[in-house]
CSV table of C-alpha atoms in Angstrom, one decimal:
chain,number,residue,atom,x,y,z
K,29,MET,CA,-0.4,-0.3,0.4
K,30,THR,CA,1.3,3.8,-0.8
K,31,PRO,CA,2.4,5.7,2.5
K,32,LEU,CA,-0.1,8.1,3.5
K,33,THR,CA,1.8,11.7,3.3
K,34,VAL,CA,1.5,14.1,5.8
K,35,ALA,CA,2.0,18.2,5.8
K,36,ALA,CA,1.9,20.3,7.8
K,37,PRO,CA,0.7,24.4,6.5
K,38,GLN,CA,3.8,27.0,7.2
K,39,TRP,CA,0.9,29.8,7.7
K,40,ARG,CA,-0.7,28.0,10.2
K,41,ILE,CA,3.2,27.7,12.9
K,42,ALA,CA,4.9,31.1,11.9
K,43,ASP,CA,5.2,33.7,9.4
K,44,ASP,CA,8.8,33.0,8.2
K,45,ARG,CA,9.2,30.3,6.6
K,46,THR,CA,12.5,28.5,7.5
K,47,ALA,CA,11.1,28.7,11.3
K,48,ALA,CA,7.5,26.4,10.1
K,49,ALA,CA,9.8,24.2,8.0
K,50,ARG,CA,11.6,23.4,11.6
K,51,ALA,CA,8.8,23.2,13.5
K,52,ALA,CA,6.9,20.3,10.8
K,53,LEU,CA,10.3,18.5,10.3
K,54,ALA,CA,10.6,18.2,14.4
K,55,ALA,CA,6.9,17.3,14.6
K,56,GLY,CA,7.3,14.4,11.6
K,57,ALA,CA,5.0,15.7,8.9
K,58,ASP,CA,7.4,14.2,5.2
K,59,ALA,CA,6.3,18.3,3.3
K,60,LEU,CA,5.3,21.2,3.3
K,61,HIS,CA,2.5,23.6,2.5
K,62,LEU,CA,4.0,26.8,1.5
K,63,ASP,CA,1.4,30.5,1.9
K,64,PHE,CA,3.0,32.6,-0.9
K,65,GLY,CA,2.1,35.6,1.5
K,66,GLY,CA,1.0,39.9,2.4
K,67,ALA,CA,-1.1,40.7,5.2
K,68,HIS,CA,-0.8,39.6,8.4
K,69,ARG,CA,1.5,35.8,6.7
K,70,GLY,CA,4.5,37.6,6.9
K,71,PRO,CA,5.9,39.4,3.9
K,72,PHE,CA,5.7,37.4,0.0
K,73,LEU,CA,7.2,35.3,-0.8
K,74,ASP,CA,8.4,35.9,-4.5
K,75,ASP,CA,11.0,39.3,-2.7
K,76,PRO,CA,14.2,37.9,-3.5
K,77,ALA,CA,15.6,37.5,-0.3
K,78,GLU,CA,11.6,35.2,0.5
K,79,LEU,CA,12.4,33.2,-2.0
K,80,ALA,CA,16.0,32.3,-2.0
K,81,ALA,CA,15.2,31.4,2.0
K,82,ALA,CA,12.5,28.9,-0.1
K,83,GLU,CA,15.4,27.8,-2.7
K,84,ARG,CA,17.2,26.5,0.4
K,85,ILE,CA,13.4,24.9,2.0
K,86,VAL,CA,12.2,22.7,-0.5
K,87,ARG,CA,16.1,20.9,-0.2
K,88,THR,CA,15.3,19.7,2.9
K,89,VAL,CA,11.8,19.5,3.2
K,90,PRO,CA,9.2,18.4,-0.1
K,91,VAL,CA,6.8,21.7,-1.4
K,92,PRO,CA,4.0,20.2,-2.8
K,93,VAL,CA,1.9,22.6,-2.3
K,94,LEU,CA,2.3,26.8,-2.7
K,95,ALA,CA,-1.5,28.7,-1.3
K,96,VAL,CA,-2.1,31.6,-1.8
K,97,ASN,CA,-4.1,33.6,0.8
K,98,HIS,CA,-3.9,36.9,0.8
K,99,VAL,CA,-6.1,36.4,-2.3
K,100,ASN,CA,-8.7,36.1,0.6
K,101,ASP,CA,-8.6,39.8,2.0
K,102,LEU,CA,-8.6,40.7,-1.6
K,103,GLY,CA,-11.5,39.0,-2.9
K,104,LEU,CA,-11.4,37.1,-6.7
K,105,ALA,CA,-14.2,38.9,-7.5
K,106,LEU,CA,-15.7,42.2,-8.3
K,107,PRO,CA,-19.4,43.0,-7.8
K,108,ASP,CA,-20.6,43.1,-11.2
K,109,GLY,CA,-19.4,39.3,-11.5
K,110,THR,CA,-15.7,39.8,-13.7
K,111,ALA,CA,-12.7,39.3,-12.0
K,112,ASN,CA,-11.1,40.6,-9.7
K,113,PRO,CA,-7.5,42.1,-10.5
K,114,ALA,CA,-5.8,42.8,-8.9
K,115,ALA,CA,-6.9,39.0,-7.0
K,116,LEU,CA,-5.7,38.3,-10.3
K,117,ASP,CA,-2.0,39.3,-10.6
K,118,LEU,CA,-1.7,37.9,-7.2
K,119,LEU,CA,-2.2,34.7,-8.4
K,120,ARG,CA,0.0,35.0,-11.5
K,121,ARG,CA,2.9,36.1,-10.0
K,122,ALA,CA,2.1,33.1,-7.5
K,123,LEU,CA,2.5,30.9,-9.8
K,124,ALA,CA,5.7,32.1,-11.2
K,125,CYS,CA,6.6,31.4,-7.5
K,126,ALA,CA,5.1,28.2,-7.4
K,127,ARG,CA,6.9,27.4,-10.8
K,128,TYR,CA,10.7,28.3,-10.1
K,129,LEU,CA,10.2,25.2,-6.1
K,130,GLY,CA,8.8,23.0,-8.5
K,131,ALA,CA,5.3,22.6,-6.4
K,132,ARG,CA,3.1,21.3,-8.3
K,133,VAL,CA,-0.3,22.7,-7.3
K,134,LEU,CA,-1.3,25.9,-6.5
K,135,HIS,CA,-4.0,26.6,-3.6
K,136,VAL,CA,-6.5,29.2,-3.7
K,137,PRO,CA,-8.6,29.6,-1.5
K,138,GLY,CA,-12.1,31.2,-1.6
K,139,PHE,CA,-13.5,32.5,1.5
K,140,ARG,CA,-14.2,35.7,3.3
K,141,ARG,CA,-13.4,38.5,1.1
K,142,SER,CA,-13.4,35.6,-1.8
K,143,ARG,CA,-16.1,33.5,-0.8
K,144,PRO,CA,-18.7,32.9,-3.4
K,145,SER,CA,-22.3,34.2,-2.0
K,146,THR,CA,-23.6,35.5,-5.5
K,147,PRO,CA,-24.0,34.2,-9.1
K,148,ARG,CA,-22.4,37.3,-9.6
K,149,LEU,CA,-19.6,36.4,-7.2
K,150,ARG,CA,-19.7,33.1,-8.3
K,151,ALA,CA,-19.4,33.6,-11.9
K,152,GLY,CA,-16.8,36.7,-11.0
K,153,THR,CA,-15.1,32.7,-9.1
K,154,VAL,CA,-15.4,31.5,-12.3
K,155,ARG,CA,-13.9,33.9,-14.3
K,156,LEU,CA,-10.9,34.6,-12.6
K,157,LEU,CA,-9.7,29.9,-12.4
K,158,GLN,CA,-10.8,30.3,-16.2
K,159,ALA,CA,-7.5,33.2,-17.2
K,160,LEU,CA,-4.8,32.5,-14.7
K,161,GLY,CA,-5.8,28.4,-16.0
K,162,ASP,CA,-5.4,29.8,-19.6
K,163,ASP,CA,-1.5,30.5,-18.1
K,164,ILE,CA,-1.5,27.0,-17.1
K,165,ASP,CA,-0.4,24.1,-19.4
K,166,ALA,CA,0.2,20.5,-19.0
K,167,ALA,CA,3.4,20.4,-17.2
K,168,GLY,CA,1.1,22.1,-14.2
K,169,PRO,CA,1.0,22.8,-11.6
K,170,ALA,CA,-2.2,21.7,-10.7
K,171,LEU,CA,-5.1,24.4,-10.2
K,172,ALA,CA,-7.0,23.3,-6.6
K,173,TYR,CA,-9.8,25.7,-5.7
K,174,GLU,CA,-11.2,25.5,-1.7
K,175,SER,CA,-14.3,27.2,-0.8
K,176,PRO,CA,-17.4,26.2,1.8
K,177,LEU,CA,-19.6,24.8,-1.6
K,178,ALA,CA,-21.3,22.0,-0.8
K,179,ALA,CA,-20.2,18.9,-3.9
K,180,GLU,CA,-23.4,19.5,-5.9
K,181,ASP,CA,-22.4,23.4,-6.5
K,182,SER,CA,-18.3,23.6,-6.2
K,183,LEU,CA,-18.9,20.8,-9.0
K,184,ALA,CA,-21.1,22.7,-10.8
K,185,LEU,CA,-18.4,25.8,-10.8
K,186,ALA,CA,-15.8,23.2,-11.4
K,187,ARG,CA,-17.7,23.0,-14.7
K,188,ALA,CA,-18.0,26.2,-15.5
K,189,VAL,CA,-14.5,26.4,-16.0
K,190,GLY,CA,-13.4,23.7,-17.9
K,191,HIS,CA,-9.9,23.7,-17.2
K,192,PRO,CA,-8.2,20.5,-17.3
K,193,ALA,CA,-6.0,21.5,-14.6
K,194,LEU,CA,-8.7,22.8,-11.9
K,195,ARG,CA,-9.2,20.5,-8.7
K,196,LEU,CA,-11.6,21.0,-6.1
K,197,VAL,CA,-10.1,21.0,-2.3
K,198,LEU,CA,-12.2,18.6,-0.1
K,199,ASP,CA,-10.9,20.9,3.7
K,200,THR,CA,-13.1,18.7,7.0
K,201,GLY,CA,-12.8,21.7,8.9
K,202,ASN,CA,-14.6,24.1,6.6
K,203,LEU,CA,-17.1,22.3,5.2
K,204,LEU,CA,-18.5,21.0,8.4
K,205,ASP,CA,-18.8,24.7,8.9
K,206,ALA,CA,-20.1,24.9,5.2
K,207,GLY,CA,-23.0,22.4,7.0
K,208,ALA,CA,-21.7,20.4,3.6
K,209,PRO,CA,-20.5,16.9,4.8
K,210,PRO,CA,-16.8,14.9,4.0
K,211,ALA,CA,-18.0,12.2,3.3
K,212,ASP,CA,-20.7,13.6,1.4
K,213,PHE,CA,-17.9,16.5,-1.1
K,214,ALA,CA,-14.7,13.7,-1.2
K,215,ARG,CA,-18.2,10.7,-2.6
K,216,ALA,CA,-19.2,12.4,-5.0
K,217,VAL,CA,-16.1,14.9,-6.3
K,218,ALA,CA,-12.9,11.6,-6.1
K,219,ALA,CA,-16.5,10.5,-8.4
K,220,ALA,CA,-16.6,13.6,-11.5
K,221,GLY,CA,-12.6,12.4,-10.8
K,222,LEU,CA,-11.8,16.7,-10.0
K,223,LEU,CA,-10.4,15.3,-6.1
K,224,LEU,CA,-7.3,17.3,-6.1
K,225,PRO,CA,-5.2,13.6,-3.9
K,226,ASP,CA,-4.6,16.4,-0.8
K,227,LEU,CA,-7.7,16.3,2.1
K,228,HIS,CA,-7.3,18.9,4.4
K,229,VAL,CA,-7.9,18.2,8.1
K,230,LYS,CA,-9.0,20.0,11.1
K,231,ASP,CA,-11.5,21.1,13.8
K,232,PRO,CA,-14.8,22.8,12.9
K,233,SER,CA,-15.4,26.1,14.2
K,234,PRO,CA,-17.7,25.3,16.8
K,235,PRO,CA,-16.8,21.2,16.9
K,236,THR,CA,-20.0,19.7,16.2
K,237,THR,CA,-20.6,16.0,14.9
K,238,TRP,CA,-17.3,15.7,14.1
K,239,ARG,CA,-14.7,13.1,16.2
K,240,GLY,CA,-11.3,14.2,15.6
K,241,ILE,CA,-8.5,12.1,13.0
K,242,ARG,CA,-8.4,9.5,14.4
K,243,ALA,CA,-12.3,8.1,13.9
K,244,GLU,CA,-12.7,9.9,10.4
K,245,LEU,CA,-9.5,10.0,8.4
K,246,PRO,CA,-10.5,6.1,7.5
K,247,ALA,CA,-13.6,6.7,6.3
K,248,LEU,CA,-12.6,10.3,4.1
K,249,LEU,CA,-8.9,7.8,2.9
K,250,ARG,CA,-11.6,5.0,1.5
K,251,LEU,CA,-13.7,7.3,0.0
K,252,SER,CA,-11.4,9.9,-2.0
K,253,GLY,CA,-9.0,6.9,-2.2
K,254,THR,CA,-6.8,9.4,-1.2
K,255,ARG,CA,-2.8,9.4,0.6
K,256,THR,CA,-1.5,12.8,1.5
K,257,VAL,CA,-3.0,15.3,4.2
K,258,LEU,CA,-3.0,18.6,5.1
K,259,VAL,CA,-2.6,19.0,8.9
K,260,GLU,CA,-4.9,22.8,9.5
K,261,ASN,CA,-5.7,23.3,12.7
K,262,ASP,CA,-3.8,26.7,14.3
K,263,TYR,CA,-0.3,25.6,15.5
K,264,ARG,CA,0.5,29.3,16.2
K,265,GLN,CA,-0.6,28.8,19.6
K,266,GLU,CA,0.0,25.5,19.6
K,267,PRO,CA,2.6,24.2,18.9
K,268,ASP,CA,2.7,21.1,20.5
K,269,ARG,CA,-1.0,19.9,18.1
K,270,LEU,CA,1.0,19.5,15.4
K,271,ARG,CA,2.5,16.2,16.5
K,272,THR,CA,-0.5,15.5,18.1
K,273,ASP,CA,-2.2,15.4,14.5
K,274,VAL,CA,1.3,14.2,12.6
K,275,THR,CA,0.4,11.3,14.4
K,276,ALA,CA,-3.4,10.9,14.9
K,277,CYS,CA,-2.4,10.8,11.2
K,278,ARG,CA,-0.5,7.9,11.5
K,279,ALA,CA,-3.1,6.6,13.4
K,280,ALA,CA,-5.5,6.3,11.4
K,281,ALA,CA,-3.5,4.3,8.3
K,282,PRO,CA,-2.5,1.9,10.2
K,283,HIS,CA,-1.1,0.4,7.5
K,284,THR,CA,0.2,2.7,5.8
K,285,LEU,CA,4.7,2.8,6.4
K,286,HIS,CA,6.2,5.8,7.3
K,287,PRO,CA,9.2,7.6,5.0
K,288,THR,CA,12.2,7.2,7.0
K,289,PRO,CA,12.6,10.6,8.7
K,290,ARG,CA,14.9,13.1,7.2
K,291,GLU,CA,18.0,14.0,9.5
K,292,ASP,CA,18.4,18.4,8.5
K,293,SER,CA,16.8,21.0,8.9
K,294,PRO,CA,16.8,24.1,6.9
């Protein structure tokens, strides 16, 4: 059986990307997802010094995903149903960095100001993802979109975009907060061939029917067919919880073989 890969999110650990990489490795994570930065998430990655630091990180820990969480503060779409040029510019800068670092996924979230809460905002989101998709060729990276939309609406949006690089992200906490069962999302989106093979697992706020990683993750792994997980609780105030969550993922997939731990650090 393919080993389970457990990744850690830099933006939930520290703004300092190098410090986050060290913490992820110390907690037993196999990979690190980086954030492009901006607002209160640290400096932009395309700053020369930051990009040089990221180059050093990728030599010591895999960085398969570059997330652009700052678009949640900008808005992907404008109220008139068009793409937000500022968000598209930011995403194109991030895409260049993802290619430079060899990341296989560019992660575009759709929350707060980017939440597709009206038909016009959904239309603008579709137009932005289409425009960004035009910059992605067969070599990638994949374009991952995450939102609080349930499976049916998420699939409708993805099909409207109509780009082969687009995949949808399953995030347990965000779906539960929106009243959408993660198992239903996994089943429907995987069947459509549009599920990103990186599950995001975190607690909803406040906890509802979620029974924790150990109880919920095995079924999601079976439904999705993926062997890659991102633990995404907030570790800035609870740094010890990162190891707890990584360990819980291992326990939830007991038939996997854990890769040999790395001895180096950035």
